[in-house]
Structures are given as C-alpha cells and as structure tokens.
Amino acid sequence: MAVTFVLLLVITFAVVDSKVYDRCELARELKHVHEFPSQQIPTWVCIAKHESTFNTSAINPGSGDHGLFQISDLFWCSPPGNGFACNAPCSAFEDDDITDDIACIRRIFKEHTFLSGNGFNAWTVYPLYCAGDVSKYVEGCFDNDIDNNISQGTIQQPHSTTSEPDDEESVYEFPPLPTPPKKIKSNAVEQSNKPSSFQPVTTTRKPFKLRLQNQISTAEKILKTTSKPFEISHNIIEKYFATLFYFIEYLRY
Ligand SMILES: *[C@@H]1O[C@H](CO)[C@@H](O)[C@H](O)[C@H]1NC(C)=O
Ligand SMILES: *[C@@H]1O[C@H](CO)[C@@H](O)[C@H](O)[C@H]1NC(C)=O
C-alpha cells in the first residue's frame, strides 16, 4: 500500500515535467508553432524572461503566479486561488507543455487590450523591462529577413481599443482589484472634504408665507402705480406670473 502511494507520488511528479527554455527556442516556438504576430515575439520573450527566467515550472507562492508567463490564480486559473477565466487548473501552467499557457496568455492579452488598449499591461514586468526596445530578446534567433522584421517591430499598440471581443468568448468581468489603502487624513481635512450635501441645509431665505406676501404686495403696488393698465411692461407681466405661481404654490402648501 505504502509502496503504491510512493509510486503514485513519483508518477505524479514525473508527469509534471519542468523545462527551462532557451531564449531563441521560445521565440521560434512562439513564431512557428503558436503563430504569434512577429512584432509581438520579442515582447513575449522579454516577459517570459523577467517573469520566470524561462522556467515553465516557476511558481510565485506570494503572488499566486504560475509558469513560464506567471499566470495569476487571482483571475485565470484554480486551484489554488479562485481564477477561472482560463478554465484550467494552475498546475496546467506549470508543466513543460506550454500549449495551454499560450491559450491563456492570448486570453489575458485580449482582455487587457480591451481594458487598457495594450494587452501586455497585464504583466507587471512589461512596463519595467519590456515596453522599450526589446529587439535583443530575439537577436540571432531568426534568419536575417525575419529577424530584421521582428527587430523593427518595437511594439505598437497591438490592437485598436474599440475592437469587440469575439462572440464565442464571453467578456470576462474582472473581480475588483484590491485598492491600496488611502492615506489617513487628519479629521479637519476629512471634514472639509466632505461633500456639502452632508451638511445641514441652511438658508437665508425668508419663510415661504413672508415671501408670498412680499410678492403679492409688490405686484399690488405696481398695478396701483401704473396709470395706463394697457401699457403693462414686460417687468409687470413677469411679476404678475411670479405672484400667480407663488399663490398656486401657497394653495398647494
Ligand atoms: C524551476 O522552477 C521550479 C519551481 O519554482 C524549481 O523547483 C526549479 O528548480 C526551477 N528550475 C530551474 C532550472 O531553475
Ligand atoms: C517583412 O515585412 C515586410 C513588410 O512589413 C513584408 O512584406 C515581408 O514579407 C516581411 N518578411 C518576412 C520574411 O516576414
């Protein structure tokens, strides 16, 4: 029994093969097997280099990232974690077969293209190491013609931000990211920052009935002092309607 268990354990570990890619090996595989656009390849190689140093079994237990491209279990795989968007266990991203990793990074890329206009923004190493000239990551990996083309392709914004995601794949809703804690402000600052709607409504306006009386008496005065009733000025009409309005309001009140 114990022997069987140990055997199973050995088999389990044997199945999860790890592999450390050579830089050009990865570049060629991305190009020829997975058919990534040429101009993206240096960036993907750069990301793999800085995320996992090309180790397909790399795990970051702190952040919950898995494999060559350090796919996060916050969003994309589980178990562990709660990610589900790539519909795979995270262990699938820790073996030496990167086919499923590639499917997942395509998805991540697409979602983040939709979100930010540049899918590579999903990787924290991207702005740090891979957003500039990344041609050195594929240097000497391809024959000159392709090499030149690839090297020239320092990454443009990969796709238009307005492109709709494919119909067959539903749009994945990101769970809200934890927000960094706010700086604690002093009470005084907090108070003054409060929207004014929280403050009690104070008004310098006269009570309603008093305003009404004022309006009516003003209108009366105007009417009395106007000797020619048919030459009622615009001003008087305005006052008259204001009075009428207040009177109607008064009745409703
Ligand atoms: C690859 O990563 C795994 C998991 O972190 C580690 O055990 C292994 O030693 C690494 N391989 C190399 C060659 O660094
Ligand atoms: C290099 O790029 C040009 C234009 O961008 C294209 O016509 C040509 O086919 C490319 N060459 C290779 C080998 O991909």
PDB file of C-alpha atoms and ligand atoms in Angstrom:
ATOM      1  CA  MET A   1       0.000   0.000   0.000  1.00  0.00           C
ATOM      2  CA  ALA A   2       2.707   2.418   1.038  1.00  0.00           C
ATOM      3  CA  VAL A   3       4.711   1.370  -1.985  1.00  0.00           C
ATOM      4  CA  THR A   4       1.771   2.078  -4.263  1.00  0.00           C
ATOM      5  CA  PHE A   5       1.391   5.504  -2.693  1.00  0.00           C
ATOM      6  CA  VAL A   6       5.056   6.336  -3.171  1.00  0.00           C
ATOM      7  CA  LEU A   7       4.859   5.063  -6.731  1.00  0.00           C
ATOM      8  CA  LEU A   8       1.847   7.261  -7.401  1.00  0.00           C
ATOM      9  CA  LEU A   9       3.676  10.209  -5.914  1.00  0.00           C
ATOM     10  CA  VAL A  10       6.693   9.558  -8.115  1.00  0.00           C
ATOM     11  CA  ILE A  11       4.484   9.243 -11.191  1.00  0.00           C
ATOM     12  CA  THR A  12       2.673  12.455 -10.301  1.00  0.00           C
ATOM     13  CA  PHE A  13       5.918  14.348 -10.062  1.00  0.00           C
ATOM     14  CA  ALA A  14       7.272  12.676 -13.158  1.00  0.00           C
ATOM     15  CA  VAL A  15       4.214  13.832 -15.123  1.00  0.00           C
ATOM     16  CA  VAL A  16       4.719  17.438 -14.100  1.00  0.00           C
ATOM     17  CA  ASP A  17       7.846  17.918 -16.124  1.00  0.00           C
ATOM     18  CA  SER A  18       9.584  21.196 -15.922  1.00  0.00           C
ATOM     19  CA  LYS A  19      11.533  22.811 -18.646  1.00  0.00           C
ATOM     20  CA  VAL A  20      13.746  25.822 -18.943  1.00  0.00           C
ATOM     21  CA  TYR A  21      13.510  27.366 -22.373  1.00  0.00           C
ATOM     22  CA  ASP A  22      16.345  28.758 -24.330  1.00  0.00           C
ATOM     23  CA  ARG A  23      15.573  32.339 -25.396  1.00  0.00           C
ATOM     24  CA  CYS A  24      15.607  31.598 -29.151  1.00  0.00           C
ATOM     25  CA  GLU A  25      13.872  28.269 -28.703  1.00  0.00           C
ATOM     26  CA  LEU A  26      10.939  30.095 -27.146  1.00  0.00           C
ATOM     27  CA  ALA A  27      10.998  32.822 -29.793  1.00  0.00           C
ATOM     28  CA  ARG A  28      10.889  30.261 -32.604  1.00  0.00           C
ATOM     29  CA  GLU A  29       8.193  28.218 -30.938  1.00  0.00           C
ATOM     30  CA  LEU A  30       6.043  31.323 -30.454  1.00  0.00           C
ATOM     31  CA  LYS A  31       6.545  32.222 -34.086  1.00  0.00           C
ATOM     32  CA  HIS A  32       6.296  28.869 -35.851  1.00  0.00           C
ATOM     33  CA  VAL A  33       4.207  26.678 -33.558  1.00  0.00           C
ATOM     34  CA  HIS A  34       1.907  29.181 -31.903  1.00  0.00           C
ATOM     35  CA  GLU A  35       1.991  31.704 -34.749  1.00  0.00           C
ATOM     36  CA  PHE A  36       2.176  34.878 -32.748  1.00  0.00           C
ATOM     37  CA  PRO A  37       2.493  38.075 -34.775  1.00  0.00           C
ATOM     38  CA  SER A  38       6.183  38.690 -35.435  1.00  0.00           C
ATOM     39  CA  GLN A  39       6.275  42.084 -33.816  1.00  0.00           C
ATOM     40  CA  GLN A  40       4.917  40.665 -30.538  1.00  0.00           C
ATOM     41  CA  ILE A  41       7.512  37.944 -30.169  1.00  0.00           C
ATOM     42  CA  PRO A  42      10.378  39.964 -28.633  1.00  0.00           C
ATOM     43  CA  THR A  43       7.969  41.270 -26.015  1.00  0.00           C
ATOM     44  CA  TRP A  44       6.663  37.826 -25.120  1.00  0.00           C
ATOM     45  CA  VAL A  45      10.206  36.538 -24.803  1.00  0.00           C
ATOM     46  CA  CYS A  46      11.065  39.519 -22.626  1.00  0.00           C
ATOM     47  CA  ILE A  47       8.052  38.855 -20.414  1.00  0.00           C
ATOM     48  CA  ALA A  48       8.919  35.155 -20.041  1.00  0.00           C
ATOM     49  CA  LYS A  49      12.497  36.062 -19.219  1.00  0.00           C
ATOM     50  CA  HIS A  50      11.565  38.512 -16.479  1.00  0.00           C
ATOM     51  CA  GLU A  51       8.572  36.615 -15.125  1.00  0.00           C
ATOM     52  CA  SER A  52      10.062  33.128 -14.857  1.00  0.00           C
ATOM     53  CA  THR A  53      13.571  33.213 -16.332  1.00  0.00           C
ATOM     54  CA  PHE A  54      12.139  30.804 -18.926  1.00  0.00           C
ATOM     55  CA  ASN A  55      11.272  28.178 -16.295  1.00  0.00           C
ATOM     56  CA  THR A  56       7.951  26.545 -17.164  1.00  0.00           C
ATOM     57  CA  SER A  57       7.547  25.369 -13.566  1.00  0.00           C
ATOM     58  CA  ALA A  58       8.153  28.685 -11.887  1.00  0.00           C
ATOM     59  CA  ILE A  59       5.766  29.435  -9.056  1.00  0.00           C
ATOM     60  CA  ASN A  60       5.449  32.577  -7.021  1.00  0.00           C
ATOM     61  CA  PRO A  61       3.556  31.495  -3.915  1.00  0.00           C
ATOM     62  CA  GLY A  62       3.354  35.099  -2.720  1.00  0.00           C
ATOM     63  CA  SER A  63       1.505  36.489  -5.700  1.00  0.00           C
ATOM     64  CA  GLY A  64      -0.035  33.202  -6.813  1.00  0.00           C
ATOM     65  CA  ASP A  65       1.552  33.245 -10.255  1.00  0.00           C
ATOM     66  CA  HIS A  66       2.226  30.125 -12.273  1.00  0.00           C
ATOM     67  CA  GLY A  67       4.535  29.007 -15.025  1.00  0.00           C
ATOM     68  CA  LEU A  68       6.532  30.496 -17.858  1.00  0.00           C
ATOM     69  CA  PHE A  69       4.335  33.591 -18.106  1.00  0.00           C
ATOM     70  CA  GLN A  70       3.404  33.676 -14.405  1.00  0.00           C
ATOM     71  CA  ILE A  71      -0.319  33.396 -14.903  1.00  0.00           C
ATOM     72  CA  SER A  72      -2.186  34.675 -11.866  1.00  0.00           C
ATOM     73  CA  ASP A  73      -4.554  32.478  -9.885  1.00  0.00           C
ATOM     74  CA  LEU A  74      -6.439  35.603  -8.824  1.00  0.00           C
ATOM     75  CA  PHE A  75      -8.154  35.738 -12.190  1.00  0.00           C
ATOM     76  CA  TRP A  76      -7.161  32.995 -14.556  1.00  0.00           C
ATOM     77  CA  CYS A  77      -6.732  29.558 -13.010  1.00  0.00           C
ATOM     78  CA  SER A  78      -7.693  27.499  -9.980  1.00  0.00           C
ATOM     79  CA  PRO A  79      -6.954  25.700  -7.804  1.00  0.00           C
ATOM     80  CA  PRO A  80      -5.185  27.243  -5.996  1.00  0.00           C
ATOM     81  CA  GLY A  81      -6.815  30.653  -5.966  1.00  0.00           C
ATOM     82  CA  ASN A  82     -10.185  31.430  -7.466  1.00  0.00           C
ATOM     83  CA  GLY A  83      -9.306  32.391 -11.019  1.00  0.00           C
ATOM     84  CA  PHE A  84     -11.468  30.813 -13.648  1.00  0.00           C
ATOM     85  CA  ALA A  85     -11.186  32.817 -16.837  1.00  0.00           C
ATOM     86  CA  CYS A  86      -8.792  30.374 -18.496  1.00  0.00           C
ATOM     87  CA  ASN A  87     -10.797  27.400 -17.306  1.00  0.00           C
ATOM     88  CA  ALA A  88      -7.801  25.403 -16.177  1.00  0.00           C
ATOM     89  CA  PRO A  89      -6.073  24.313 -13.004  1.00  0.00           C
ATOM     90  CA  CYS A  90      -2.930  26.296 -12.324  1.00  0.00           C
ATOM     91  CA  SER A  91      -0.915  23.082 -12.464  1.00  0.00           C
ATOM     92  CA  ALA A  92      -1.621  23.066 -16.200  1.00  0.00           C
ATOM     93  CA  PHE A  93       0.616  26.112 -16.435  1.00  0.00           C
ATOM     94  CA  GLU A  94       3.494  24.522 -14.536  1.00  0.00           C
ATOM     95  CA  ASP A  95       4.350  21.644 -16.851  1.00  0.00           C
ATOM     96  CA  ASP A  96       6.613  21.656 -19.862  1.00  0.00           C
ATOM     97  CA  ASP A  97       3.755  21.781 -22.345  1.00  0.00           C
ATOM     98  CA  ILE A  98       3.057  25.454 -22.878  1.00  0.00           C
ATOM     99  CA  THR A  99       0.120  24.989 -25.254  1.00  0.00           C
ATOM    100  CA  ASP A 100      -2.419  25.725 -22.531  1.00  0.00           C
ATOM    101  CA  ASP A 101      -0.278  28.557 -21.206  1.00  0.00           C
ATOM    102  CA  ILE A 102      -0.349  30.086 -24.661  1.00  0.00           C
ATOM    103  CA  ALA A 103      -4.123  29.779 -24.886  1.00  0.00           C
ATOM    104  CA  CYS A 104      -4.421  31.519 -21.540  1.00  0.00           C
ATOM    105  CA  ILE A 105      -1.989  34.347 -22.301  1.00  0.00           C
ATOM    106  CA  ARG A 106      -3.849  35.012 -25.525  1.00  0.00           C
ATOM    107  CA  ARG A 107      -6.971  35.397 -23.467  1.00  0.00           C
ATOM    108  CA  ILE A 108      -5.264  37.612 -20.885  1.00  0.00           C
ATOM    109  CA  PHE A 109      -3.789  39.690 -23.673  1.00  0.00           C
ATOM    110  CA  LYS A 110      -7.155  40.108 -25.287  1.00  0.00           C
ATOM    111  CA  GLU A 111      -8.930  41.097 -22.092  1.00  0.00           C
ATOM    112  CA  HIS A 112      -6.279  43.638 -21.239  1.00  0.00           C
ATOM    113  CA  THR A 113      -6.261  45.003 -24.770  1.00  0.00           C
ATOM    114  CA  PHE A 114      -9.933  45.571 -24.274  1.00  0.00           C
ATOM    115  CA  LEU A 115      -9.331  47.189 -20.884  1.00  0.00           C
ATOM    116  CA  SER A 116      -6.272  49.315 -21.459  1.00  0.00           C
ATOM    117  CA  GLY A 117      -5.518  49.259 -25.161  1.00  0.00           C
ATOM    118  CA  ASN A 118      -2.358  47.220 -24.658  1.00  0.00           C
ATOM    119  CA  GLY A 119      -2.667  43.584 -23.628  1.00  0.00           C
ATOM    120  CA  PHE A 120       0.899  43.437 -22.339  1.00  0.00           C
ATOM    121  CA  ASN A 121      -0.109  45.721 -19.485  1.00  0.00           C
ATOM    122  CA  ALA A 122      -1.394  42.586 -17.758  1.00  0.00           C
ATOM    123  CA  TRP A 123       2.208  41.718 -16.891  1.00  0.00           C
ATOM    124  CA  THR A 124       3.860  43.793 -14.234  1.00  0.00           C
ATOM    125  CA  VAL A 125       7.284  43.286 -15.792  1.00  0.00           C
ATOM    126  CA  TYR A 126       6.108  44.777 -19.069  1.00  0.00           C
ATOM    127  CA  PRO A 127       6.362  48.479 -18.234  1.00  0.00           C
ATOM    128  CA  LEU A 128       9.523  47.819 -16.220  1.00  0.00           C
ATOM    129  CA  TYR A 129      11.550  45.871 -18.771  1.00  0.00           C
ATOM    130  CA  CYS A 130       9.658  45.144 -21.958  1.00  0.00           C
ATOM    131  CA  ALA A 131       7.969  48.321 -23.151  1.00  0.00           C
ATOM    132  CA  GLY A 132      11.025  49.807 -24.823  1.00  0.00           C
ATOM    133  CA  ASP A 133      13.372  48.359 -27.388  1.00  0.00           C
ATOM    134  CA  VAL A 134      13.148  44.605 -26.916  1.00  0.00           C
ATOM    135  CA  SER A 135      14.877  43.508 -30.103  1.00  0.00           C
ATOM    136  CA  LYS A 136      17.773  41.998 -28.153  1.00  0.00           C
ATOM    137  CA  TYR A 137      15.450  39.273 -26.856  1.00  0.00           C
ATOM    138  CA  VAL A 138      15.234  37.709 -30.307  1.00  0.00           C
ATOM    139  CA  GLU A 139      18.648  38.715 -31.573  1.00  0.00           C
ATOM    140  CA  GLY A 140      20.089  35.931 -33.703  1.00  0.00           C
ATOM    141  CA  CYS A 141      17.011  33.759 -33.312  1.00  0.00           C
ATOM    142  CA  PHE A 142      15.701  34.032 -36.851  1.00  0.00           C
ATOM    143  CA  ASP A 143      17.264  34.269 -40.269  1.00  0.00           C
ATOM    144  CA  ASN A 144      18.118  37.812 -41.210  1.00  0.00           C
ATOM    145  CA  ASP A 145      14.989  38.685 -43.119  1.00  0.00           C
ATOM    146  CA  ILE A 146      12.530  37.731 -40.398  1.00  0.00           C
ATOM    147  CA  ASP A 147      14.974  38.896 -37.757  1.00  0.00           C
ATOM    148  CA  ASN A 148      15.046  42.376 -39.249  1.00  0.00           C
ATOM    149  CA  ASN A 149      11.295  42.495 -39.485  1.00  0.00           C
ATOM    150  CA  ILE A 150      10.883  41.372 -35.922  1.00  0.00           C
ATOM    151  CA  SER A 151      13.540  43.693 -34.592  1.00  0.00           C
ATOM    152  CA  GLN A 152      11.937  46.667 -36.256  1.00  0.00           C
ATOM    153  CA  GLY A 153       8.669  45.857 -34.607  1.00  0.00           C
ATOM    154  CA  THR A 154       9.104  47.620 -31.359  1.00  0.00           C
ATOM    155  CA  ILE A 155       5.656  47.178 -30.056  1.00  0.00           C
ATOM    156  CA  GLN A 156       2.943  49.409 -31.267  1.00  0.00           C
ATOM    157  CA  GLN A 157      -0.398  49.391 -29.566  1.00  0.00           C
ATOM    158  CA  PRO A 158      -1.305  45.883 -30.643  1.00  0.00           C
ATOM    159  CA  HIS A 159      -4.964  46.292 -31.446  1.00  0.00           C
ATOM    160  CA  SER A 160      -7.495  49.011 -31.577  1.00  0.00           C
ATOM    161  CA  THR A 161      -9.115  49.522 -28.211  1.00  0.00           C
ATOM    162  CA  THR A 162     -12.547  49.602 -29.713  1.00  0.00           C
ATOM    163  CA  SER A 163     -12.365  46.080 -31.096  1.00  0.00           C
ATOM    164  CA  GLU A 164     -15.097  43.905 -29.740  1.00  0.00           C
ATOM    165  CA  PRO A 165     -14.200  40.605 -28.152  1.00  0.00           C
ATOM    166  CA  ASP A 166     -15.141  37.532 -30.185  1.00  0.00           C
ATOM    167  CA  ASP A 167     -18.690  36.408 -29.838  1.00  0.00           C
ATOM    168  CA  GLU A 168     -17.847  32.829 -28.888  1.00  0.00           C
ATOM    169  CA  GLU A 169     -15.976  34.015 -25.843  1.00  0.00           C
ATOM    170  CA  SER A 170     -17.993  35.862 -23.294  1.00  0.00           C
ATOM    171  CA  VAL A 171     -16.484  39.006 -21.865  1.00  0.00           C
ATOM    172  CA  TYR A 172     -14.767  38.216 -18.637  1.00  0.00           C
ATOM    173  CA  GLU A 173     -15.585  40.502 -15.784  1.00  0.00           C
ATOM    174  CA  PHE A 174     -12.577  41.224 -13.646  1.00  0.00           C
ATOM    175  CA  PRO A 175     -13.141  40.925  -9.959  1.00  0.00           C
ATOM    176  CA  PRO A 176     -12.374  44.240  -8.320  1.00  0.00           C
ATOM    177  CA  LEU A 177      -8.692  44.599  -7.577  1.00  0.00           C
ATOM    178  CA  PRO A 178      -7.728  45.407  -4.036  1.00  0.00           C
ATOM    179  CA  THR A 179      -7.155  49.122  -3.769  1.00  0.00           C
ATOM    180  CA  PRO A 180      -4.130  50.415  -1.905  1.00  0.00           C
ATOM    181  CA  PRO A 181      -5.053  51.802   1.487  1.00  0.00           C
ATOM    182  CA  LYS A 182      -5.722  55.503   1.474  1.00  0.00           C
ATOM    183  CA  LYS A 183      -3.510  57.824   3.349  1.00  0.00           C
ATOM    184  CA  ILE A 184      -5.083  58.673   6.640  1.00  0.00           C
ATOM    185  CA  LYS A 185      -6.059  62.264   6.718  1.00  0.00           C
ATOM    186  CA  SER A 186      -6.487  64.376   9.774  1.00  0.00           C
ATOM    187  CA  ASN A 187     -10.035  64.893  10.936  1.00  0.00           C
ATOM    188  CA  ALA A 188     -10.033  68.517   9.933  1.00  0.00           C
ATOM    189  CA  VAL A 189      -9.119  67.703   6.342  1.00  0.00           C
ATOM    190  CA  GLU A 190     -11.686  64.935   6.289  1.00  0.00           C
ATOM    191  CA  GLN A 191     -14.352  67.343   7.444  1.00  0.00           C
ATOM    192  CA  SER A 192     -13.590  69.977   4.871  1.00  0.00           C
ATOM    193  CA  ASN A 193     -13.506  67.364   2.109  1.00  0.00           C
ATOM    194  CA  LYS A 194     -16.982  66.148   2.827  1.00  0.00           C
ATOM    195  CA  PRO A 195     -19.450  66.911   0.109  1.00  0.00           C
ATOM    196  CA  SER A 196     -21.617  69.851   1.024  1.00  0.00           C
ATOM    197  CA  SER A 197     -24.723  67.693   0.730  1.00  0.00           C
ATOM    198  CA  PHE A 198     -23.836  66.105   4.034  1.00  0.00           C
ATOM    199  CA  GLN A 199     -24.024  69.423   5.776  1.00  0.00           C
ATOM    200  CA  PRO A 200     -27.356  70.579   7.174  1.00  0.00           C
ATOM    201  CA  VAL A 201     -29.214  72.744   4.736  1.00  0.00           C
ATOM    202  CA  THR A 202     -29.149  76.275   5.972  1.00  0.00           C
ATOM    203  CA  THR A 203     -30.895  79.031   4.180  1.00  0.00           C
ATOM    204  CA  THR A 204     -31.069  82.748   4.466  1.00  0.00           C
ATOM    205  CA  ARG A 205     -34.292  82.839   2.518  1.00  0.00           C
ATOM    206  CA  LYS A 206     -37.359  84.230   4.202  1.00  0.00           C
ATOM    207  CA  PRO A 207     -40.106  81.856   5.291  1.00  0.00           C
ATOM    208  CA  PHE A 208     -42.462  80.918   2.500  1.00  0.00           C
ATOM    209  CA  LYS A 209     -45.520  82.907   3.616  1.00  0.00           C
ATOM    210  CA  LEU A 210     -43.497  86.059   4.099  1.00  0.00           C
ATOM    211  CA  ARG A 211     -42.056  85.740   0.613  1.00  0.00           C
ATOM    212  CA  LEU A 212     -45.539  85.218  -0.740  1.00  0.00           C
ATOM    213  CA  GLN A 213     -46.840  88.361   0.948  1.00  0.00           C
ATOM    214  CA  ASN A 214     -43.905  90.353  -0.349  1.00  0.00           C
ATOM    215  CA  GLN A 215     -44.594  89.173  -3.862  1.00  0.00           C
ATOM    216  CA  ILE A 216     -48.278  89.993  -3.660  1.00  0.00           C
ATOM    217  CA  SER A 217     -47.779  93.448  -2.186  1.00  0.00           C
ATOM    218  CA  THR A 218     -45.116  94.243  -4.770  1.00  0.00           C
ATOM    219  CA  ALA A 219     -47.496  93.246  -7.530  1.00  0.00           C
ATOM    220  CA  GLU A 220     -50.267  95.323  -5.979  1.00  0.00           C
ATOM    221  CA  LYS A 221     -48.039  98.350  -5.721  1.00  0.00           C
ATOM    222  CA  ILE A 222     -47.001  98.029  -9.310  1.00  0.00           C
ATOM    223  CA  LEU A 223     -50.565  97.656 -10.507  1.00  0.00           C
ATOM    224  CA  LYS A 224     -51.721 100.634  -8.444  1.00  0.00           C
ATOM    225  CA  THR A 225     -48.974 102.938  -9.622  1.00  0.00           C
ATOM    226  CA  THR A 226     -49.485 102.056 -13.254  1.00  0.00           C
ATOM    227  CA  SER A 227     -51.931 104.556 -14.586  1.00  0.00           C
ATOM    228  CA  LYS A 228     -52.304 103.012 -18.007  1.00  0.00           C
ATOM    229  CA  PRO A 229     -53.207  99.376 -17.493  1.00  0.00           C
ATOM    230  CA  PHE A 230     -52.833  98.519 -21.183  1.00  0.00           C
ATOM    231  CA  GLU A 231     -49.215  99.564 -21.229  1.00  0.00           C
ATOM    232  CA  ILE A 232     -48.172  96.911 -18.854  1.00  0.00           C
ATOM    233  CA  SER A 233     -44.478  96.461 -19.107  1.00  0.00           C
ATOM    234  CA  HIS A 234     -42.709  93.182 -19.505  1.00  0.00           C
ATOM    235  CA  ASN A 235     -41.488  93.569 -15.950  1.00  0.00           C
ATOM    236  CA  ILE A 236     -45.019  93.729 -14.611  1.00  0.00           C
ATOM    237  CA  ILE A 237     -46.096  90.629 -16.509  1.00  0.00           C
ATOM    238  CA  GLU A 238     -43.174  88.762 -15.027  1.00  0.00           C
ATOM    239  CA  LYS A 239     -44.073  89.890 -11.534  1.00  0.00           C
ATOM    240  CA  TYR A 240     -47.686  89.001 -12.136  1.00  0.00           C
ATOM    241  CA  PHE A 241     -46.869  85.460 -13.153  1.00  0.00           C
ATOM    242  CA  ALA A 242     -44.436  85.113 -10.295  1.00  0.00           C
ATOM    243  CA  THR A 243     -47.205  86.122  -7.937  1.00  0.00           C
ATOM    244  CA  LEU A 244     -49.623  83.719  -9.556  1.00  0.00           C
ATOM    245  CA  PHE A 245     -47.061  80.965  -9.248  1.00  0.00           C
ATOM    246  CA  TYR A 246     -46.484  81.706  -5.583  1.00  0.00           C
ATOM    247  CA  PHE A 247     -50.207  81.822  -4.997  1.00  0.00           C
ATOM    248  CA  ILE A 248     -50.718  78.410  -6.575  1.00  0.00           C
ATOM    249  CA  GLU A 249     -47.832  77.080  -4.548  1.00  0.00           C
ATOM    250  CA  TYR A 250     -49.429  78.597  -1.478  1.00  0.00           C
ATOM    251  CA  LEU A 251     -52.714  76.818  -2.146  1.00  0.00           C
ATOM    252  CA  ARG A 252     -50.856  73.519  -2.551  1.00  0.00           C
ATOM    253  CA  TYR A 253     -48.943  74.258   0.610  1.00  0.00           C
TER     254      TYR A 253
HETATM  255  C1  LIG B   1      12.010  25.973 -11.991  1.00  0.00           C
HETATM  256  O1  LIG B   1      11.073  26.336 -11.017  1.00  0.00           O
HETATM  257  C2  LIG B   1      10.793  25.299 -10.070  1.00  0.00           C
HETATM  258  C3  LIG B   1       9.697  25.798  -9.168  1.00  0.00           C
HETATM  259  O2  LIG B   1       9.999  27.033  -8.606  1.00  0.00           O
HETATM  260  C4  LIG B   1      12.056  24.958  -9.312  1.00  0.00           C
HETATM  261  O3  LIG B   1      11.791  23.922  -8.402  1.00  0.00           O
HETATM  262  C5  LIG B   1      13.122  24.539 -10.303  1.00  0.00           C
HETATM  263  O4  LIG B   1      14.314  24.315  -9.615  1.00  0.00           O
HETATM  264  C6  LIG B   1      13.333  25.614 -11.346  1.00  0.00           C
HETATM  265  N1  LIG B   1      14.270  25.147 -12.336  1.00  0.00           N
HETATM  266  C7  LIG B   1      15.374  25.807 -12.596  1.00  0.00           C
HETATM  267  C8  LIG B   1      16.282  25.168 -13.596  1.00  0.00           C
HETATM  268  O5  LIG B   1      15.658  26.858 -12.049  1.00  0.00           O
HETATM  269  C1  LIG B   2       8.923  41.784 -43.709  1.00  0.00           C
HETATM  270  O1  LIG B   2       7.974  42.854 -43.677  1.00  0.00           O
HETATM  271  C2  LIG B   2       7.504  43.241 -44.941  1.00  0.00           C
HETATM  272  C3  LIG B   2       6.574  44.427 -44.773  1.00  0.00           C
HETATM  273  O2  LIG B   2       6.333  44.716 -43.464  1.00  0.00           O
HETATM  274  C4  LIG B   2       6.781  42.068 -45.592  1.00  0.00           C
HETATM  275  O3  LIG B   2       6.319  42.418 -46.870  1.00  0.00           O
HETATM  276  C5  LIG B   2       7.726  40.883 -45.693  1.00  0.00           C
HETATM  277  O4  LIG B   2       7.033  39.771 -46.200  1.00  0.00           O
HETATM  278  C6  LIG B   2       8.296  40.557 -44.324  1.00  0.00           C
HETATM  279  N1  LIG B   2       9.275  39.484 -44.462  1.00  0.00           N
HETATM  280  C7  LIG B   2       9.201  38.388 -43.762  1.00  0.00           C
HETATM  281  C8  LIG B   2      10.242  37.367 -44.038  1.00  0.00           C
HETATM  282  O5  LIG B   2       8.345  38.199 -42.909  1.00  0.00           O
END
